[in-house]
Amino acid sequence: HLVESGGGLAQPGGSLRLSCAASEFTFSRYWMQWVRQAPGKGLVWVSLILSDGTGAVYADSVRGRFTISRDTAKNTFLLQMNSLRAEDTAVYYCVGGTGWLMKSWGQGTLVTVSS
Amino acid sequence: EIVLTQSPGTLSLSPGGRATLSCRASQSVGANYLAWFQQKPGQAPRLLIYDASKRATGIPDRFSGSGSGTDFTLTISRLEPEDFAVFYCQQYASDPLTFGGGTKVES
């Protein structure tokens, strides 16, 4: 139900924008989050946006560099990632749910930050 | 920030065995907003348990969650071959959301 895209290779200091396509039902009702997983490591929460887009929250490690948003016309959630660092290298999962609960996960998209 | 500590790091069991996984929080988890996820290699995590003890849709009843406050447990009553995976606990009571480090259940 959730399909991520936009991952790839970026240079340190560069930018990437991730997209998460959702059904109309999911888009209108779910709070959406991004969770990442570095290679061989555990899960780390990144950001969340409310179902109506009126508020967003970020992990300290990405605040000021990443921006989460919604594209209503395309039923798509976005994660704009700027000033990328090597430690941002990870699989990024788009996750939807009611409130803070992580109910439904996308398949993930790999972001690699390297020169 | 609520820190979640999972134990053991690895659990070696046989199919048909009983698995007991622990998740301890550094402070009380409000409203018992504690979830458990299963992740198999190369796959996205899957929600198993939420609100500490409620099974998610489609999850077999051999999976059960219990606990409150700072101590939580995931029990798999009879391990099936498809259950071997890494399991994570996660709290969604307060910002920032946090995960435990994971427990690998292996055969």
Coordinates of C-alpha atoms in Angstrom, one line a residue:
Chain A
H1 CA 0.0 0.0 0.0
L2 CA 3.0 2.3 0.4
V3 CA 5.7 2.5 -2.3
E4 CA 8.9 4.5 -1.8
S5 CA 11.1 5.9 -4.5
G6 CA 13.9 8.4 -4.9
G7 CA 16.7 6.6 -3.2
G8 CA 20.2 6.4 -4.7
L9 CA 23.7 7.8 -4.4
A10 CA 24.4 11.3 -3.1
Q11 CA 27.6 13.1 -2.3
P12 CA 28.3 14.4 1.2
G13 CA 26.6 17.8 1.5
G14 CA 24.2 16.9 -1.3
S15 CA 20.4 16.4 -1.5
L16 CA 17.9 13.7 -2.3
R17 CA 14.1 13.7 -2.2
L18 CA 12.3 10.5 -1.2
S19 CA 8.7 9.9 -2.2
C20 CA 6.1 7.6 -0.7
A21 CA 3.0 6.9 -2.8
A22 CA -0.1 5.9 -0.9
S23 CA -3.7 5.1 -1.6
E24 CA -6.3 7.9 -1.3
F25 CA -7.6 6.2 1.9
T26 CA -4.2 6.0 3.5
F27 CA -3.2 9.4 2.4
S28 CA -6.3 11.1 3.9
R29 CA -6.4 9.2 7.2
Y30 CA -2.9 8.1 8.3
W31 CA -0.1 9.9 10.0
M32 CA 3.0 9.2 8.0
Q33 CA 6.5 8.5 9.2
W34 CA 10.0 7.8 7.9
V35 CA 12.1 5.2 9.7
R36 CA 15.7 4.3 8.6
Q37 CA 18.0 1.4 9.0
A38 CA 21.7 1.6 8.4
P39 CA 23.3 -1.5 6.8
G40 CA 23.3 -4.3 9.4
K41 CA 21.9 -2.0 12.1
G42 CA 18.6 -1.5 13.9
L43 CA 15.6 0.8 13.3
V44 CA 15.7 4.5 13.9
W45 CA 12.8 6.9 13.7
V46 CA 13.4 10.0 11.5
S47 CA 10.2 12.1 11.1
L48 CA 6.4 12.2 11.3
I49 CA 3.7 14.3 9.7
L50 CA 0.1 14.6 10.8
S51 CA -2.7 13.3 8.5
D52 CA -3.8 16.8 7.7
G53 CA -0.3 18.1 7.3
T54 CA -0.6 20.7 10.1
G55 CA 2.3 19.5 12.1
A56 CA 5.6 17.6 11.8
V57 CA 8.2 16.2 14.2
Y58 CA 11.8 15.3 13.6
A59 CA 14.6 13.3 15.3
D60 CA 17.4 15.5 16.6
S61 CA 19.9 13.9 14.1
V62 CA 17.9 15.3 11.1
R63 CA 16.2 18.4 12.3
G64 CA 17.1 21.4 10.2
R65 CA 18.4 19.2 7.4
F66 CA 15.3 17.1 6.5
T67 CA 11.8 18.2 5.7
I68 CA 8.7 16.0 5.6
S69 CA 5.7 17.1 3.6
R70 CA 2.6 16.0 1.6
D71 CA 1.7 16.4 -2.0
T72 CA -2.1 16.3 -1.9
A73 CA -2.5 16.3 -5.7
K74 CA -0.5 13.1 -6.0
N75 CA -1.4 11.3 -2.7
T76 CA 2.3 11.3 -2.0
F77 CA 4.5 11.9 1.1
L78 CA 7.9 13.4 0.6
L79 CA 11.1 13.6 2.6
Q80 CA 13.5 16.3 1.4
M81 CA 17.0 15.5 2.6
N82 CA 19.6 18.2 2.5
S83 CA 23.2 18.5 3.8
L84 CA 23.5 14.7 3.6
R85 CA 26.2 13.0 5.7
A86 CA 27.8 9.6 5.5
E87 CA 25.8 8.6 8.6
D88 CA 22.5 9.2 6.7
T89 CA 23.3 6.1 4.6
A90 CA 20.4 3.7 5.2
V91 CA 17.3 2.0 3.9
Y92 CA 14.5 4.5 4.4
Y93 CA 11.0 3.1 5.1
C94 CA 7.8 5.0 4.7
V95 CA 5.4 4.0 7.5
G96 CA 1.7 4.8 8.0
G97 CA -0.7 4.4 10.9
T98 CA -3.2 5.8 13.2
G99 CA -1.6 8.4 15.4
W100 CA 2.0 7.5 16.3
L101 CA 1.4 3.7 15.7
M102 CA 3.5 2.3 12.9
K103 CA 0.9 0.1 11.2
S104 CA 1.8 -0.3 7.5
W105 CA 5.4 -0.3 6.1
G106 CA 6.6 0.3 2.6
Q107 CA 9.4 -1.9 1.1
G108 CA 12.1 0.7 1.7
T109 CA 14.5 2.6 -0.6
L110 CA 18.3 2.7 -0.2
V111 CA 20.1 6.0 0.3
T112 CA 23.9 5.9 0.0
V113 CA 25.9 9.0 0.9
S114 CA 29.5 8.7 -0.4
S115 CA 32.0 10.6 -2.5
Chain B
E1 CA 14.1 10.2 25.5
I2 CA 12.9 6.7 26.5
V3 CA 15.7 4.1 26.0
L4 CA 14.5 0.6 25.3
T5 CA 16.8 -2.3 26.1
Q6 CA 16.0 -5.7 24.6
S7 CA 17.3 -9.0 25.9
P8 CA 18.7 -11.4 25.1
G9 CA 20.5 -10.2 22.0
T10 CA 20.2 -13.7 20.4
L11 CA 17.9 -16.6 21.3
S12 CA 18.7 -20.0 19.9
L13 CA 15.7 -22.3 19.8
S14 CA 14.2 -25.1 17.8
P15 CA 10.9 -25.2 16.0
G16 CA 8.2 -26.0 18.4
G17 CA 10.0 -24.2 21.2
R18 CA 8.8 -21.3 23.3
A19 CA 10.5 -17.9 22.9
T20 CA 10.4 -15.2 25.6
L21 CA 11.8 -11.8 24.6
S22 CA 12.2 -8.9 27.0
C23 CA 12.1 -5.2 26.5
R24 CA 12.9 -2.8 29.4
A25 CA 12.3 0.9 29.2
S26 CA 14.4 3.6 30.9
Q27 CA 11.1 5.3 32.1
S28 CA 7.5 4.3 32.2
V29 CA 5.9 4.0 28.8
G30 CA 2.7 6.1 28.9
A31 CA -0.6 4.3 28.2
N32 CA 1.5 1.2 27.5
Y33 CA 2.1 2.5 24.0
L34 CA 4.6 -0.3 23.2
A35 CA 4.7 -2.2 19.9
W36 CA 6.6 -5.3 18.7
F37 CA 7.8 -5.8 15.1
Q38 CA 9.2 -8.8 13.3
Q39 CA 11.8 -8.3 10.5
K40 CA 13.1 -11.0 8.2
P41 CA 16.2 -10.6 6.1
G42 CA 15.7 -8.3 3.1
Q43 CA 12.2 -7.4 4.2
A44 CA 10.5 -4.5 5.9
P45 CA 9.4 -4.8 9.5
R46 CA 5.9 -6.1 10.2
L47 CA 3.7 -5.0 13.2
L48 CA 2.9 -7.9 15.5
I49 CA 1.7 -6.3 18.8
Y50 CA 0.6 -2.9 19.7
D51 CA -0.6 -1.3 23.0
A52 CA 1.6 -3.8 24.7
S53 CA -0.8 -6.8 24.3
K54 CA -3.0 -6.3 21.2
R55 CA -2.3 -8.5 18.2
A56 CA -2.3 -6.7 14.9
T57 CA -4.5 -7.9 12.1
G58 CA -3.6 -11.3 10.7
I59 CA -1.1 -12.1 13.4
P60 CA -1.3 -15.7 14.7
D61 CA -2.3 -16.2 18.3
R62 CA 1.0 -18.0 19.1
F63 CA 2.3 -14.4 19.4
S64 CA 1.4 -12.6 22.6
G65 CA 2.5 -9.5 24.3
S66 CA 2.4 -8.6 28.0
G67 CA 3.7 -6.1 30.5
S68 CA 3.2 -2.5 31.6
G69 CA 5.2 0.5 32.8
T70 CA 8.8 -0.3 32.1
D71 CA 8.9 -4.1 31.6
F72 CA 7.4 -5.8 28.5
T73 CA 7.5 -9.3 27.1
L74 CA 6.8 -10.8 23.7
T75 CA 6.1 -14.6 23.8
I76 CA 6.0 -17.0 20.9
S77 CA 4.3 -20.1 22.3
R78 CA 5.4 -22.6 19.6
L79 CA 8.0 -21.5 17.1
E80 CA 7.2 -22.2 13.5
P81 CA 10.0 -22.2 10.9
E82 CA 8.8 -18.9 9.5
D83 CA 9.0 -17.2 12.9
F84 CA 12.8 -17.1 13.0
A85 CA 13.8 -13.4 12.5
V86 CA 14.8 -10.3 14.4
F87 CA 12.2 -8.7 16.7
Y88 CA 12.2 -5.1 17.8
C89 CA 10.2 -3.3 20.5
Q90 CA 9.2 0.3 20.0
Q91 CA 7.5 2.9 22.2
Y92 CA 5.2 5.5 20.6
A93 CA 4.2 7.3 23.8
S94 CA 6.6 10.2 23.6
D95 CA 8.8 12.1 21.2
P96 CA 11.3 11.0 20.1
L97 CA 9.9 7.6 19.1
T98 CA 12.5 4.9 20.0
F99 CA 13.3 1.3 19.2
G100 CA 15.1 -1.3 21.1
G101 CA 18.2 -2.8 19.7
G102 CA 16.5 -6.0 18.6
T103 CA 16.5 -9.7 19.5
K104 CA 17.5 -12.3 16.9
V105 CA 15.6 -15.6 17.2
E106 CA 17.6 -18.3 15.4
S107 CA 17.4 -22.0 15.0

